[in-house]
Amino acid sequence: MKTEIGTDLLYAAALLRRGELVGMPTETVYGLAGNALDSDTVLKIYATKGRPHFNPLIVHLQDISEMSKYAEVPAFAQTLAERFWPGPLTLVLPKKKIIPDIVTGGGDTVALRVPAHSLAHELLSLIDFPLAAPSANPAGYISPVTAEHVCEQLGGKIAYILDGGTCSVGIESTVIALKQDELVVLRAGGVTLEDLKSVAGSVKLPTQATGQLASPGLLKSHYAPKTKLILGDLANLIEEHQSRKLAVLALSHLPQNAAIVASEILSPAGDLTQAAHNLFAAMRRLDAVDAELILAERMPEHSFGVAINDRLERAAAL
Ligand code: AMP
Ligand code: MG
């Protein structure tokens, strides 16, 4: 199959109506989108990504008003959606029958989100079904933040990639579950814990999440480059591994005299929002330089630093 990249929304919508998959830009990362209400299409999504069926998909809606078509919506979920949608927050809610079991990994909850990207929004307005869309990369690898990234890995497997430029947030959505009025973060992401705390009194972190609520998709090894990655304090790591061919991922500056083959600075000003935006493209470039090891700096544990550290920890887990 020949893969085209472009901005033809009508063509993308026509493919989706025929049950085909389309690469879709969102503000978080690019999604591999298909009709969420059609089991055969959803099976194609899992197959194309090589994603295990127990790892459920996020369903993307055009508008907040559609939420109650697909899930039971407690008042607190409505409040959160009104505050953060369109945007990088995914709500896990009790699913309604119309959502096929294959979308939810057989579970009785569904993950919903309204993306904040004009092309995604326009695409959703042209079709009369929601879009199941996991990140458009082979399972386990770094998520794509440009149409070219999608094409590098899924080229030949899908007909069309809608080109919406570089994703503005650059890191996946924050996934949360609700337990009465308690909010449990299943995956840190594009909405920070600080933002969530401003709306919800109590926010439980992923590590404190109970087994019962844990997200089936929180695989330990994920977002991983092919090159082995180690996370920690950069100066120490470089000293320890100085005999190796090193690539380095740093927040704002490199330790002096570091003998390395390639480096990426995520934000010269140390801005964690900018760092998240640059993270996945930087990881891909470092993965391409043929280093023996990628050494990554642990970020400060606040704001977007929490989500970046989560991705780097999973990238380091083998
Ligand atoms: P991705 O599609 O790659 O961004 O990953 C989606 C994330 O949402 C995965 O970590 C899934 O496990 C999580 N997720 C999706 N649906 C559910 C659900 N029903 N319950 C818990 N987590 C979910
Ligand atoms: Mg993914």
Tab-separated table of C-alpha atoms and ligand atoms in Angstrom:
chain	number	residue	atom	x	y	z
A	1	MET	CA	0.000	0.000	0.000
A	2	LYS	CA	1.280	3.468	-0.888
A	3	THR	CA	1.126	5.951	1.995
A	4	GLU	CA	0.332	9.569	1.183
A	5	ILE	CA	0.800	12.576	3.446
A	6	GLY	CA	-1.437	15.628	2.994
A	7	THR	CA	-4.202	17.843	4.292
A	8	ASP	CA	-7.154	16.424	2.333
A	9	LEU	CA	-9.788	16.139	5.051
A	10	LEU	CA	-12.507	14.880	2.692
A	11	TYR	CA	-10.295	12.024	1.507
A	12	ALA	CA	-9.347	11.143	5.094
A	13	ALA	CA	-13.023	11.116	6.087
A	14	ALA	CA	-13.899	8.922	3.085
A	15	LEU	CA	-11.205	6.397	4.057
A	16	LEU	CA	-12.497	6.297	7.626
A	17	ARG	CA	-16.083	5.727	6.415
A	18	ARG	CA	-14.769	2.748	4.416
A	19	GLY	CA	-13.289	1.253	7.601
A	20	GLU	CA	-9.713	2.195	6.810
A	21	LEU	CA	-7.133	3.743	9.142
A	22	VAL	CA	-5.747	7.271	8.930
A	23	GLY	CA	-2.799	8.950	10.678
A	24	MET	CA	-4.331	11.835	12.620
A	25	PRO	CA	-2.590	14.808	14.209
A	26	THR	CA	-3.607	15.803	17.728
A	27	GLU	CA	-2.038	18.245	20.167
A	28	THR	CA	-0.472	15.329	22.108
A	29	VAL	CA	0.981	12.899	19.535
A	30	TYR	CA	-0.182	11.523	16.157
A	31	GLY	CA	-2.911	8.897	16.411
A	32	LEU	CA	-3.646	5.829	14.301
A	33	ALA	CA	-7.352	6.522	13.865
A	34	GLY	CA	-10.269	4.317	12.874
A	35	ASN	CA	-14.025	3.987	13.450
A	36	ALA	CA	-14.363	3.213	17.175
A	37	LEU	CA	-17.816	1.676	16.680
A	38	ASP	CA	-16.652	-0.938	14.165
A	39	SER	CA	-14.914	-3.997	15.653
A	40	ASP	CA	-13.203	-5.018	12.396
A	41	THR	CA	-11.641	-1.575	12.024
A	42	VAL	CA	-10.508	-1.598	15.642
A	43	LEU	CA	-8.903	-5.031	15.122
A	44	LYS	CA	-6.970	-3.486	12.229
A	45	ILE	CA	-5.647	-0.787	14.573
A	46	TYR	CA	-4.259	-3.393	16.991
A	47	ALA	CA	-2.786	-5.414	14.129
A	48	THR	CA	-1.154	-2.415	12.408
A	49	LYS	CA	0.505	-1.288	15.654
A	50	GLY	CA	1.287	-4.782	16.904
A	51	ARG	CA	-0.507	-3.746	20.088
A	52	PRO	CA	-1.738	-6.455	22.463
A	53	HIS	CA	-5.553	-6.614	22.679
A	54	PHE	CA	-5.512	-6.141	26.448
A	55	ASN	CA	-4.186	-2.589	26.029
A	56	PRO	CA	-7.364	-0.535	25.437
A	57	LEU	CA	-7.699	2.416	23.061
A	58	ILE	CA	-8.657	6.030	23.673
A	59	VAL	CA	-11.838	7.103	21.887
A	60	HIS	CA	-11.709	10.611	20.423
A	61	LEU	CA	-14.874	12.713	20.303
A	62	GLN	CA	-15.713	15.845	18.383
A	63	ASP	CA	-17.409	17.531	21.279
A	64	ILE	CA	-18.060	17.245	25.002
A	65	SER	CA	-21.804	16.825	24.326
A	66	GLU	CA	-21.114	13.352	22.850
A	67	MET	CA	-19.630	11.982	26.058
A	68	SER	CA	-22.911	10.600	27.403
A	69	LYS	CA	-23.567	8.652	24.159
A	70	TYR	CA	-20.605	6.421	24.923
A	71	ALA	CA	-20.211	6.425	28.717
A	72	GLU	CA	-21.943	6.996	32.057
A	73	VAL	CA	-20.945	10.508	33.074
A	74	PRO	CA	-20.808	11.361	36.776
A	75	ALA	CA	-21.096	15.080	37.612
A	76	PHE	CA	-17.397	15.253	38.522
A	77	ALA	CA	-16.391	13.881	35.099
A	78	GLN	CA	-18.558	16.523	33.443
A	79	THR	CA	-16.806	19.222	35.480
A	80	LEU	CA	-13.366	17.940	34.493
A	81	ALA	CA	-14.313	17.684	30.820
A	82	GLU	CA	-15.677	21.224	30.842
A	83	ARG	CA	-12.457	22.467	32.391
A	84	PHE	CA	-9.923	20.556	30.261
A	85	TRP	CA	-11.569	19.712	26.902
A	86	PRO	CA	-10.653	20.133	24.160
A	87	GLY	CA	-7.294	19.140	25.565
A	88	PRO	CA	-4.841	16.454	26.709
A	89	LEU	CA	-6.981	14.855	29.435
A	90	THR	CA	-8.432	11.349	28.986
A	91	LEU	CA	-11.307	10.275	31.237
A	92	VAL	CA	-11.881	6.579	31.969
A	93	LEU	CA	-15.633	6.089	32.531
A	94	PRO	CA	-18.143	3.193	32.663
A	95	LYS	CA	-18.791	2.326	29.022
A	96	LYS	CA	-22.109	2.097	27.247
A	97	LYS	CA	-22.980	-0.900	25.048
A	98	ILE	CA	-22.396	0.944	21.781
A	99	ILE	CA	-18.612	0.808	22.408
A	100	PRO	CA	-17.347	-2.603	21.171
A	101	ASP	CA	-15.532	-4.720	23.770
A	102	ILE	CA	-12.424	-4.849	21.595
A	103	VAL	CA	-11.944	-1.070	22.111
A	104	THR	CA	-11.759	-1.462	25.884
A	105	GLY	CA	-9.703	-4.639	26.073
A	106	GLY	CA	-12.833	-6.467	27.214
A	107	GLY	CA	-13.215	-4.167	30.225
A	108	ASP	CA	-16.334	-2.285	31.258
A	109	THR	CA	-14.771	1.193	31.119
A	110	VAL	CA	-13.923	3.354	28.122
A	111	ALA	CA	-11.297	6.096	27.796
A	112	LEU	CA	-12.652	9.309	26.197
A	113	ARG	CA	-11.072	12.565	25.069
A	114	VAL	CA	-11.809	15.597	22.876
A	115	PRO	CA	-8.534	16.515	21.139
A	116	ALA	CA	-7.457	20.140	20.711
A	117	HIS	CA	-6.184	20.187	17.146
A	118	SER	CA	-8.064	21.950	14.361
A	119	LEU	CA	-7.536	19.131	11.797
A	120	ALA	CA	-8.647	16.441	14.248
A	121	HIS	CA	-11.681	18.532	15.097
A	122	GLU	CA	-12.572	19.109	11.437
A	123	LEU	CA	-12.062	15.433	10.619
A	124	LEU	CA	-14.376	14.394	13.460
A	125	SER	CA	-16.993	16.890	12.245
A	126	LEU	CA	-17.052	15.191	8.810
A	127	ILE	CA	-17.898	11.731	10.153
A	128	ASP	CA	-20.706	10.445	12.347
A	129	PHE	CA	-18.698	8.104	14.555
A	130	PRO	CA	-15.948	8.626	17.153
A	131	LEU	CA	-12.336	7.658	16.428
A	132	ALA	CA	-10.355	5.075	18.336
A	133	ALA	CA	-6.763	6.249	18.097
A	134	PRO	CA	-3.701	4.968	19.925
A	135	SER	CA	-0.386	6.621	19.153
A	136	ALA	CA	0.624	5.970	15.517
A	137	ASN	CA	3.802	3.980	16.200
A	138	PRO	CA	4.621	0.298	16.487
A	139	ALA	CA	3.761	-0.817	20.040
A	140	GLY	CA	6.581	-0.070	22.474
A	141	TYR	CA	8.449	2.500	20.363
A	142	ILE	CA	8.654	6.291	20.735
A	143	SER	CA	5.398	8.106	19.880
A	144	PRO	CA	5.301	10.196	16.658
A	145	VAL	CA	4.999	13.986	16.803
A	146	THR	CA	5.183	14.707	13.049
A	147	ALA	CA	3.508	13.179	9.987
A	148	GLU	CA	6.981	12.103	8.823
A	149	HIS	CA	7.531	10.129	12.041
A	150	VAL	CA	4.279	8.260	11.333
A	151	CYS	CA	5.349	7.568	7.757
A	152	GLU	CA	8.798	6.314	8.811
A	153	GLN	CA	7.205	3.494	10.768
A	154	LEU	CA	3.718	2.879	9.441
A	155	GLY	CA	4.453	3.811	5.825
A	156	GLY	CA	3.125	1.048	3.551
A	157	LYS	CA	0.585	-0.019	6.182
A	158	ILE	CA	-1.912	2.857	5.990
A	159	ALA	CA	-3.183	4.818	2.997
A	160	TYR	CA	-3.141	8.335	4.380
A	161	ILE	CA	-1.580	10.554	7.031
A	162	LEU	CA	-3.183	13.923	7.701
A	163	ASP	CA	-0.380	16.426	8.123
A	164	GLY	CA	-1.067	18.787	11.008
A	165	GLY	CA	2.517	19.871	11.607
A	166	THR	CA	4.421	19.191	14.835
A	167	CYS	CA	2.231	18.310	17.821
A	168	SER	CA	2.084	21.302	20.161
A	169	VAL	CA	2.104	19.426	23.491
A	170	GLY	CA	4.280	16.557	22.244
A	171	ILE	CA	3.526	14.060	25.014
A	172	GLU	CA	0.482	11.782	25.452
A	173	SER	CA	-2.631	12.751	27.377
A	174	THR	CA	-2.999	12.450	31.131
A	175	VAL	CA	-5.280	9.451	31.753
A	176	ILE	CA	-7.468	9.560	34.842
A	177	ALA	CA	-10.073	7.329	36.472
A	178	LEU	CA	-12.705	8.508	38.922
A	179	LYS	CA	-13.634	6.757	42.137
A	180	GLN	CA	-16.500	8.624	43.781
A	181	ASP	CA	-15.025	12.108	43.967
A	182	GLU	CA	-11.455	10.884	44.024
A	183	LEU	CA	-9.304	11.276	40.977
A	184	VAL	CA	-6.678	8.625	40.180
A	185	VAL	CA	-3.979	9.410	37.635
A	186	LEU	CA	-3.340	6.278	35.549
A	187	ARG	CA	-0.806	7.963	33.262
A	188	ALA	CA	0.902	11.329	33.700
A	189	GLY	CA	0.725	13.464	30.558
A	190	GLY	CA	-0.267	16.726	28.923
A	191	VAL	CA	-2.352	18.023	31.845
A	192	THR	CA	-0.118	18.489	34.885
A	193	LEU	CA	-0.897	17.245	38.385
A	194	GLU	CA	-0.825	20.877	39.509
A	195	ASP	CA	-3.623	21.682	37.031
A	196	LEU	CA	-5.667	18.687	38.179
A	197	LYS	CA	-5.216	19.612	41.838
A	198	SER	CA	-6.604	23.062	41.116
A	199	VAL	CA	-9.937	21.387	40.257
A	200	ALA	CA	-9.929	18.189	42.327
A	201	GLY	CA	-9.263	18.179	46.054
A	202	SER	CA	-7.561	14.800	46.098
A	203	VAL	CA	-5.356	13.499	43.309
A	204	LYS	CA	-3.788	10.057	43.592
A	205	LEU	CA	-0.582	9.465	41.677
A	206	PRO	CA	0.063	6.487	39.378
A	207	THR	CA	2.259	4.715	41.945
A	208	GLN	CA	-0.492	5.004	44.535
A	209	ALA	CA	-3.166	3.705	42.177
A	210	THR	CA	-4.824	0.551	43.414
A	211	GLY	CA	-4.355	-2.663	41.440
A	212	GLN	CA	-8.047	-2.652	40.712
A	213	LEU	CA	-7.902	0.676	38.906
A	214	ALA	CA	-4.483	0.293	37.346
A	215	SER	CA	-4.426	0.931	33.631
A	216	PRO	CA	-3.936	-2.244	31.609
A	217	GLY	CA	-1.772	-0.308	29.196
A	218	LEU	CA	0.794	0.907	31.662
A	219	LEU	CA	3.410	-1.500	30.396
A	220	LYS	CA	6.715	-1.145	32.139
A	221	SER	CA	8.720	-1.009	28.918
A	222	HIS	CA	7.280	1.497	26.470
A	223	TYR	CA	8.231	4.631	24.532
A	224	ALA	CA	11.586	2.927	24.084
A	225	PRO	CA	14.336	3.733	21.573
A	226	LYS	CA	16.254	0.794	20.074
A	227	THR	CA	19.435	2.080	21.717
A	228	LYS	CA	19.685	1.232	25.416
A	229	LEU	CA	18.720	4.266	27.526
A	230	ILE	CA	19.783	5.006	31.101
A	231	LEU	CA	18.113	7.679	33.225
A	232	GLY	CA	19.723	9.571	36.098
A	233	ASP	CA	22.136	12.339	37.009
A	234	LEU	CA	24.002	13.222	33.803
A	235	ALA	CA	27.439	14.071	35.218
A	236	ASN	CA	27.536	10.788	37.172
A	237	LEU	CA	26.244	8.735	34.264
A	238	ILE	CA	28.771	10.206	31.826
A	239	GLU	CA	31.646	9.532	34.208
A	240	GLU	CA	30.505	5.979	34.806
A	241	HIS	CA	30.101	5.165	31.105
A	242	GLN	CA	32.867	7.348	29.599
A	243	SER	CA	34.488	4.455	27.714
A	244	ARG	CA	31.295	3.902	25.674
A	245	LYS	CA	29.955	5.673	22.585
A	246	LEU	CA	27.475	8.003	24.273
A	247	ALA	CA	24.483	10.056	23.184
A	248	VAL	CA	23.078	12.447	25.769
A	249	LEU	CA	19.611	13.878	26.411
A	250	ALA	CA	19.712	16.897	28.725
A	251	LEU	CA	17.174	19.410	29.983
A	252	SER	CA	19.061	22.704	29.620
A	253	HIS	CA	22.832	22.159	29.399
A	254	LEU	CA	25.516	19.522	29.056
A	255	PRO	CA	28.175	18.751	31.667
A	256	GLN	CA	31.501	20.252	30.508
A	257	ASN	CA	34.067	18.214	28.598
A	258	ALA	CA	31.644	15.417	27.994
A	259	ALA	CA	33.049	13.189	25.213
A	260	ILE	CA	29.877	12.232	23.411
A	261	VAL	CA	28.806	11.491	19.841
A	262	ALA	CA	25.500	13.343	19.934
A	263	SER	CA	23.462	15.437	22.316
A	264	GLU	CA	20.025	17.012	22.576
A	265	ILE	CA	19.062	19.924	24.813
A	266	LEU	CA	15.302	19.840	25.434
A	267	SER	CA	14.976	23.462	26.559
A	268	PRO	CA	17.909	25.873	26.918
A	269	ALA	CA	15.824	27.883	29.397
A	270	GLY	CA	14.959	24.771	31.411
A	271	ASP	CA	11.268	25.146	30.571
A	272	LEU	CA	9.538	21.786	31.149
A	273	THR	CA	6.622	22.508	28.787
A	274	GLN	CA	9.095	23.129	25.974
A	275	ALA	CA	11.057	20.041	27.057
A	276	ALA	CA	7.933	17.847	26.715
A	277	HIS	CA	7.252	19.359	23.299
A	278	ASN	CA	10.779	18.449	22.134
A	279	LEU	CA	11.192	15.105	23.920
A	280	PHE	CA	10.107	12.463	21.398
A	281	ALA	CA	11.723	14.024	18.333
A	282	ALA	CA	14.977	14.379	20.299
A	283	MET	CA	14.819	10.728	21.396
A	284	ARG	CA	14.329	9.649	17.786
A	285	ARG	CA	17.333	11.670	16.610
A	286	LEU	CA	19.535	10.207	19.340
A	287	ASP	CA	18.300	6.716	18.485
A	288	ALA	CA	19.492	7.293	14.891
A	289	VAL	CA	23.149	8.211	15.628
A	290	ASP	CA	24.363	4.694	16.328
A	291	ALA	CA	25.475	5.302	19.909
A	292	GLU	CA	25.990	2.427	22.341
A	293	LEU	CA	24.027	4.159	25.091
A	294	ILE	CA	21.654	7.085	25.465
A	295	LEU	CA	22.123	8.807	28.824
A	296	ALA	CA	19.068	10.855	29.824
A	297	GLU	CA	18.848	13.442	32.567
A	298	ARG	CA	16.113	12.970	35.165
A	299	MET	CA	13.830	16.024	35.127
A	300	PRO	CA	12.628	17.938	38.191
A	301	GLU	CA	9.484	16.179	39.540
A	302	HIS	CA	6.947	18.915	38.931
A	303	SER	CA	4.853	20.294	36.068
A	304	PHE	CA	5.655	18.387	32.836
A	305	GLY	CA	8.735	16.897	34.499
A	306	VAL	CA	6.497	14.189	35.998
A	307	ALA	CA	5.246	13.002	32.584
A	308	ILE	CA	8.706	13.272	30.993
A	309	ASN	CA	10.276	11.184	33.787
A	310	ASP	CA	7.492	8.628	33.390
A	311	ARG	CA	8.293	8.275	29.665
A	312	LEU	CA	12.050	8.141	30.275
A	313	GLU	CA	11.638	5.516	33.007
A	314	ARG	CA	9.643	3.327	30.651
A	315	ALA	CA	12.152	3.972	27.853
A	316	ALA	CA	14.874	2.784	30.240
A	317	ALA	CA	12.989	-0.348	31.346
A	318	LEU	CA	13.843	-3.454	29.396
B	1	AMP	P1	-2.082	5.308	23.848
B	1	AMP	O1	-3.272	4.988	23.047
B	1	AMP	O2	-0.847	4.631	23.349
B	1	AMP	O3	-1.918	6.766	24.122
B	1	AMP	O4	-2.381	4.663	25.281
B	1	AMP	C1	-3.653	4.837	25.862
B	1	AMP	C2	-3.544	4.669	27.339
B	1	AMP	O5	-4.853	4.778	27.925
B	1	AMP	C3	-3.018	3.297	27.722
B	1	AMP	O6	-2.114	3.415	28.805
B	1	AMP	C4	-4.276	2.568	28.126
B	1	AMP	O7	-4.050	1.522	29.020
B	1	AMP	C5	-5.099	3.678	28.745
B	1	AMP	N1	-6.509	3.310	28.706
B	1	AMP	C6	-7.293	3.259	27.638
B	1	AMP	N2	-8.520	2.795	27.960
B	1	AMP	C7	-8.486	2.515	29.287
B	1	AMP	C8	-9.430	2.009	30.223
B	1	AMP	N3	-10.653	1.658	29.848
B	1	AMP	N4	-9.047	1.863	31.494
B	1	AMP	C9	-7.814	2.213	31.883
B	1	AMP	N5	-6.864	2.709	31.056
B	1	AMP	C10	-7.201	2.864	29.767
B	2	MG	MG	1.207	4.740	22.677
